[in-house]
Short mmCIF file of C-alpha atoms (C1' of nucleotides) in Angstrom, two decimals:
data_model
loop_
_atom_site.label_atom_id
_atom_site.label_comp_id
_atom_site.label_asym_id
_atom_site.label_seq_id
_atom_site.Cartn_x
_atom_site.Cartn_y
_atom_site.Cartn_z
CA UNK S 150 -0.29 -7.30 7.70
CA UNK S 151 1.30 -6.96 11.22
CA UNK S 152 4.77 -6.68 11.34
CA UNK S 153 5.32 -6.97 14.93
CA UNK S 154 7.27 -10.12 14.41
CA UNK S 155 10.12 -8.80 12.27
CA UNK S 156 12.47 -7.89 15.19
CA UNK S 157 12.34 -11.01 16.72
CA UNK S 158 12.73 -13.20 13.03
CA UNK S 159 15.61 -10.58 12.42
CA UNK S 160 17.19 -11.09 16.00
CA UNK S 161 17.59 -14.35 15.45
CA UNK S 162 19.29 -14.50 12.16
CA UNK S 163 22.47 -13.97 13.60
CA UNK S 164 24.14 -16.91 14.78
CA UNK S 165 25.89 -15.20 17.46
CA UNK S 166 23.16 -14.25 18.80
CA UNK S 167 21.23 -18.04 19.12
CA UNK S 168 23.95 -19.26 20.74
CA UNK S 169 23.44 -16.40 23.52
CA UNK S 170 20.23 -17.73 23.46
CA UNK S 171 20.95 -21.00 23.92
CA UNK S 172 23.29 -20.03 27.37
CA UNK S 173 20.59 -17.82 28.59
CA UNK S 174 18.18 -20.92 28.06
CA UNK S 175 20.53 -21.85 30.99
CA UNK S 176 21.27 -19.44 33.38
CA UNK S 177 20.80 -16.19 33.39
CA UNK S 178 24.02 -13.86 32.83
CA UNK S 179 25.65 -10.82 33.00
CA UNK S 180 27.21 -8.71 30.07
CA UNK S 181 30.59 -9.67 30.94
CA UNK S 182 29.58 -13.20 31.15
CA UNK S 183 28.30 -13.11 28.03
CA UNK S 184 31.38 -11.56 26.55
CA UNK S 185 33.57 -14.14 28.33
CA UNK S 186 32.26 -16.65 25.83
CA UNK S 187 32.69 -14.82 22.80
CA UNK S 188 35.88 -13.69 20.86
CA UNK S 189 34.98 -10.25 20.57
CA UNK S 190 34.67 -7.07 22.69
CA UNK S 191 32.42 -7.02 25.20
CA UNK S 192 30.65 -3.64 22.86
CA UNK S 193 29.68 -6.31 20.62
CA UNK S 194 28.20 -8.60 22.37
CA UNK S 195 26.11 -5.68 24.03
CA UNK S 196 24.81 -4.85 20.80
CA UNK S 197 24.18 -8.66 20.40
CA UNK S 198 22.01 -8.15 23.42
CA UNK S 199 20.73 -4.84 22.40
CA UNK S 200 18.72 -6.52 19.39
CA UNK S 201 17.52 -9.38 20.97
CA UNK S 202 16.22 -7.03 23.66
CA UNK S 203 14.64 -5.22 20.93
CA UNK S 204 13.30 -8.60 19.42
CA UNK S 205 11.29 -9.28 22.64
CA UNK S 206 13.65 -12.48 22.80
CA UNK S 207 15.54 -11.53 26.16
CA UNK S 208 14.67 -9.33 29.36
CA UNK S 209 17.50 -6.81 30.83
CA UNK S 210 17.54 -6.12 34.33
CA UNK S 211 19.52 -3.59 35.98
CA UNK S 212 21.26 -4.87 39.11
CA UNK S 213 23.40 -2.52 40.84
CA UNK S 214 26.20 -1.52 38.43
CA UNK S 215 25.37 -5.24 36.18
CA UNK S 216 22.61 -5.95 34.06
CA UNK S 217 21.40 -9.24 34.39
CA UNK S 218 19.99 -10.38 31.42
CA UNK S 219 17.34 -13.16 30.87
CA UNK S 220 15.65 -15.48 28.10
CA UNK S 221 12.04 -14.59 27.74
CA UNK S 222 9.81 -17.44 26.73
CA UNK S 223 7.36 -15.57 25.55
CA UNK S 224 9.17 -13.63 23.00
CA UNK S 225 9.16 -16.74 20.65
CA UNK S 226 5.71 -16.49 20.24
CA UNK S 227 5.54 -14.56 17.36
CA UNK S 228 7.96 -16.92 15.45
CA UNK S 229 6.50 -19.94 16.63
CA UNK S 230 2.97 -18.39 15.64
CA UNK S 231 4.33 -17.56 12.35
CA UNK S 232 5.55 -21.03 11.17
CA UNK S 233 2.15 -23.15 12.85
CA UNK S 234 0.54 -20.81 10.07
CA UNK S 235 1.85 -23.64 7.61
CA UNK S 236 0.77 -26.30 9.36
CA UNK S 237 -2.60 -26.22 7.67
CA UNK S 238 -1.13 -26.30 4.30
CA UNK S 239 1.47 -29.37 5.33
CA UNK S 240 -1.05 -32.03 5.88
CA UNK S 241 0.23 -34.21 3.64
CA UNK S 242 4.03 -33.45 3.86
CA UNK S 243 4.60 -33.49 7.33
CA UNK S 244 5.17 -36.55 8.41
CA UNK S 245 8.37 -35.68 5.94
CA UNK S 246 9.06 -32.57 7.80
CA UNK S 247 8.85 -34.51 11.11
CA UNK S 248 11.18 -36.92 10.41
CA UNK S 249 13.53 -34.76 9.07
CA UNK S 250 13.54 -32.69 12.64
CA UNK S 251 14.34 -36.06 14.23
CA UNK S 252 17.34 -36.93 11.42
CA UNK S 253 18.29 -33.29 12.74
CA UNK S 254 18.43 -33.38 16.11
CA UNK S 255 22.31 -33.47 17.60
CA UNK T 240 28.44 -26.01 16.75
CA UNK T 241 26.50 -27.20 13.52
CA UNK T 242 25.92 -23.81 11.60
CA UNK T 243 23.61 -25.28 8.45
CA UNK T 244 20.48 -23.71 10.14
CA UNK T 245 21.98 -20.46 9.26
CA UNK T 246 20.86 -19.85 5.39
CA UNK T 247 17.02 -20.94 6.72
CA UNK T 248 17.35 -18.43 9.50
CA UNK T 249 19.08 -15.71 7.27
CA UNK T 250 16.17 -16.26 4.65
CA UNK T 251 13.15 -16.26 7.09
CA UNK T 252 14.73 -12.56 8.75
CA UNK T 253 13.62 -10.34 5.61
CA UNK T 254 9.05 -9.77 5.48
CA UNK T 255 9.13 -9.78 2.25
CA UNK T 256 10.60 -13.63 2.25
CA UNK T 257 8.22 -14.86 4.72
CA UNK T 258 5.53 -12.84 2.75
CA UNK T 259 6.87 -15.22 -0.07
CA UNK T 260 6.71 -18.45 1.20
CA UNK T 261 3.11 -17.72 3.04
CA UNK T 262 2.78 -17.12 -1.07
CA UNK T 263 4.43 -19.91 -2.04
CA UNK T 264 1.95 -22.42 0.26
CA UNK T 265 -0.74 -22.04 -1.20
CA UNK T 266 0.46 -22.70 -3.89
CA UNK T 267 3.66 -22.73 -6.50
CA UNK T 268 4.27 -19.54 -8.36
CA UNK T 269 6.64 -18.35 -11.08
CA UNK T 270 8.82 -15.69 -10.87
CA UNK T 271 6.35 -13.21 -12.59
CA UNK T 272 3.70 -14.75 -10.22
CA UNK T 273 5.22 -13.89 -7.10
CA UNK T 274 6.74 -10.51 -8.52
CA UNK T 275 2.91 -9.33 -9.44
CA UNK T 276 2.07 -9.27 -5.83
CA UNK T 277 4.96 -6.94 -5.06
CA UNK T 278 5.92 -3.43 -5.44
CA UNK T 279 9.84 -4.08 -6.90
CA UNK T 280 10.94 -4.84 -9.83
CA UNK T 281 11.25 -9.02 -10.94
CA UNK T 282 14.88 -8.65 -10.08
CA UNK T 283 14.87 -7.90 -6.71
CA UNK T 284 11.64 -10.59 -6.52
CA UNK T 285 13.82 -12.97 -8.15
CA UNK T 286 17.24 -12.05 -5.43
CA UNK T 287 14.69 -12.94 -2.37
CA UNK T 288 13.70 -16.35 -4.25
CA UNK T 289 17.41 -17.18 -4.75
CA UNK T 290 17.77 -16.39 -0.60
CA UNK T 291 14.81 -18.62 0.10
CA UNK T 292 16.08 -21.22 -2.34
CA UNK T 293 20.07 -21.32 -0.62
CA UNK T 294 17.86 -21.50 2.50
CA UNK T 295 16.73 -24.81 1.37
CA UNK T 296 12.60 -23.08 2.21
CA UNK T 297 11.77 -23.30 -1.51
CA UNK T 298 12.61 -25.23 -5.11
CA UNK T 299 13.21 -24.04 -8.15
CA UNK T 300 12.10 -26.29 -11.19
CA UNK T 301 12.68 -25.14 -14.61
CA UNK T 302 9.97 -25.61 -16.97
CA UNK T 303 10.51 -23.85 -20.11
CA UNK T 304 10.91 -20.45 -19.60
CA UNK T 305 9.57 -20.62 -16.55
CA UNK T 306 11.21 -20.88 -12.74
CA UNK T 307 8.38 -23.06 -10.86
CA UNK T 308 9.13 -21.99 -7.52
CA UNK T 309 7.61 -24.23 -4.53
CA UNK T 310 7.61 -24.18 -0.73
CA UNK T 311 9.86 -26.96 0.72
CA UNK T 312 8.90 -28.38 4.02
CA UNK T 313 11.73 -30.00 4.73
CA UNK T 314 13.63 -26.76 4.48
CA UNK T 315 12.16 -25.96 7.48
CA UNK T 316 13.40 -28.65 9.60
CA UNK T 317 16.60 -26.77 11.26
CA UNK T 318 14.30 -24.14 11.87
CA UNK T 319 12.27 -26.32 14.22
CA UNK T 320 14.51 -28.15 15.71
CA UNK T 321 16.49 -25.73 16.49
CA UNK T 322 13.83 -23.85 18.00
CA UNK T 323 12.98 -27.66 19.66
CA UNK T 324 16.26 -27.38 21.62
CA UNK T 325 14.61 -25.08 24.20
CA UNK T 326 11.80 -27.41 25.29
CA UNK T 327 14.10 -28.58 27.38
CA UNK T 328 14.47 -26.11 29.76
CA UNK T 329 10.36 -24.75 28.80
CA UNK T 330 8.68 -27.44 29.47
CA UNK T 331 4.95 -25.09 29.27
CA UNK T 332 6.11 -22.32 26.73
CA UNK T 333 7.14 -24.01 23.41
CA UNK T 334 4.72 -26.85 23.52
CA UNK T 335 2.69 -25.58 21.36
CA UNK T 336 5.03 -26.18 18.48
CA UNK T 337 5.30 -29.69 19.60
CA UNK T 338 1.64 -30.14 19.92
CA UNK T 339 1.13 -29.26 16.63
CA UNK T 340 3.69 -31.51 14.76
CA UNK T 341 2.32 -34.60 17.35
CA UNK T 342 -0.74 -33.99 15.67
CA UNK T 343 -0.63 -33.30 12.12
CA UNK T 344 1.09 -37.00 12.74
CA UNK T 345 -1.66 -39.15 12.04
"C1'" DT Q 70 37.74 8.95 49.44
"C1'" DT Q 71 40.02 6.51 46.05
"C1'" DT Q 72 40.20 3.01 42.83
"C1'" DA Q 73 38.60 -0.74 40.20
"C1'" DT Q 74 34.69 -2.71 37.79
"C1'" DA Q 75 30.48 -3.03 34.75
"C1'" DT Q 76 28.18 -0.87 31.61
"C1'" DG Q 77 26.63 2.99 28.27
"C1'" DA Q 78 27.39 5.62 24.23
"C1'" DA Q 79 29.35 7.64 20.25
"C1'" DA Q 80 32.33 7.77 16.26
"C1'" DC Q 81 34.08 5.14 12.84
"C1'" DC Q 82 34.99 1.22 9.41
"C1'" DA Q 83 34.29 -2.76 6.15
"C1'" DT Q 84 31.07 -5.64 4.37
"C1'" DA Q 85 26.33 -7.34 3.65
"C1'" DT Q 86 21.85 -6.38 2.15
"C1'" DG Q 87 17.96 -4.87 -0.56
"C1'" DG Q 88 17.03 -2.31 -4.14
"C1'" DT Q 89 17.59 -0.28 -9.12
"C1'" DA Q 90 18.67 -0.26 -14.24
"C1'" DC Q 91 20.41 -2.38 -18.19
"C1'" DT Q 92 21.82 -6.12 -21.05
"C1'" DA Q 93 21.95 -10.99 -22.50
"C1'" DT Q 94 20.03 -15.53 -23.23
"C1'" DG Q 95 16.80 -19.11 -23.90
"C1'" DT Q 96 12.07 -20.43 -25.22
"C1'" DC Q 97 7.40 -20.09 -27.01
"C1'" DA Q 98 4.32 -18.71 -30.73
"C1'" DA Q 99 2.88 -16.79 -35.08
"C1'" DT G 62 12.30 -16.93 -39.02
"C1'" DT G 63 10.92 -13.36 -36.29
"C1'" DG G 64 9.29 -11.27 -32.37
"C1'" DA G 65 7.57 -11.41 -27.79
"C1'" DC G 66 8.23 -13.24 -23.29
"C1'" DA G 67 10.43 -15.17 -18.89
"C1'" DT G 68 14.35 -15.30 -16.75
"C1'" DA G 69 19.58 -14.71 -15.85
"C1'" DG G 70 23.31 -11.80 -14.89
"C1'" DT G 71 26.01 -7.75 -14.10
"C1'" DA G 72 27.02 -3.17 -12.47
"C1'" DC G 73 25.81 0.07 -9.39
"C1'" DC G 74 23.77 2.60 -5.22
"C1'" DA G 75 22.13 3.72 -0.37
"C1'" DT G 76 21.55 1.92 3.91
"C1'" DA G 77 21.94 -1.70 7.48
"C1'" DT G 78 24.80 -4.61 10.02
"C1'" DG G 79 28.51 -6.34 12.84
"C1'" DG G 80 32.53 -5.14 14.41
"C1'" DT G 81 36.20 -1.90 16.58
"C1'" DT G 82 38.10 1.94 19.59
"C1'" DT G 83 37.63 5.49 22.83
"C1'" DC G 84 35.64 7.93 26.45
"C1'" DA G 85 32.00 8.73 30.05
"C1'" DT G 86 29.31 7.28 34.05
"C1'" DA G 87 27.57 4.67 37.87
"C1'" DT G 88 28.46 1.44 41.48
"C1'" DA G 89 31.30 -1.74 44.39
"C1'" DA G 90 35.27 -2.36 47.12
"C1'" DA G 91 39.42 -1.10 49.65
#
DNA sequence: TTTATATGAAACCATATGGTACTATGTCAA
DNA sequence: TTGACATAGTACCATATGGTTTCATATAAA
């Protein structure tokens, strides 16, 4: 089976790492802006960025001496195509599974 | 920030979990079940099952000697939503997802 | 040009992770 | 009861991971 989709499932198991998702899902930022956020060295948080790079889940952009970096829609495809492959088997159980995603929602 | 969702995201991030609990929804499996389809030992099997299970993605019902081990759906819901939060600012990209849970509704 | 800024990269460290082997315990079956 | 079977649990190992520090490099600004 393809395996294409284990850098993205293993980018996002960090939680650091979603919630740089979540402010890219903003605005688009900067290294240092991304640091600024964080309590930990800006090295970190560009290995942070490294992986999720590497997971398809952001683009990197080089402006002059910054690099702008960028959600990328499209590398949540492969997750989101990996869990719909359960929706044939949930029929029954997911009006369950729906209503616990709207208990969830904050 | 809520940080529940992380045992579900830490369990989906290893292939041979998500191998598992494609496995798993078809239909429930012991311990030696799953463990047959794999090339390591029942131990290791049996560390991934105790991952999935803190991740709330499976259940474990003793029967006997047995370990019954079965998908949970609603294990799945921080997943989702979390995933859900981005609609927000994709309004094309992740409707998919949405799509499908709207309906598998009925 | 000089200096400050933004990032890249490497070495290093502690802990987590995924695996093994071995032993112990509980349960089914003859 | 005895023996086989299914699982639990522990110790142990190699590598991955997430973090730090330090130094190098490219670009912006004065």
């Amino acid at each position: 089976m393809n395996r294409s989709d284990q850098n993205s499932f293993r980018a996002l198991a960090d939680p650091t790492r979603r919630d740089i998702l979540r402010m890219l899902a903003r605005d688009e930022m900067t290294i240092a802006d991304v640091s600024s956020h964080f309590d930990m060295t800006r090295a970190a948080v560009k290995k942070h960025l490294t992986v999720l790079s590497d997971g398809g889940l952001i683009t990197v952009e080089a402006r002059g001496r910054e690099r702008i970096n960028r959600i990328n829609p499209a590398g949540f495809a492969p997750v989101l195509s990996w869990l719909e492959f359960f929706d044939q088997f949930w029929d029954d159980r997911l009006s369950t599974l729906k209503t616990t995603i709207e208990k969830d929602k904050t």
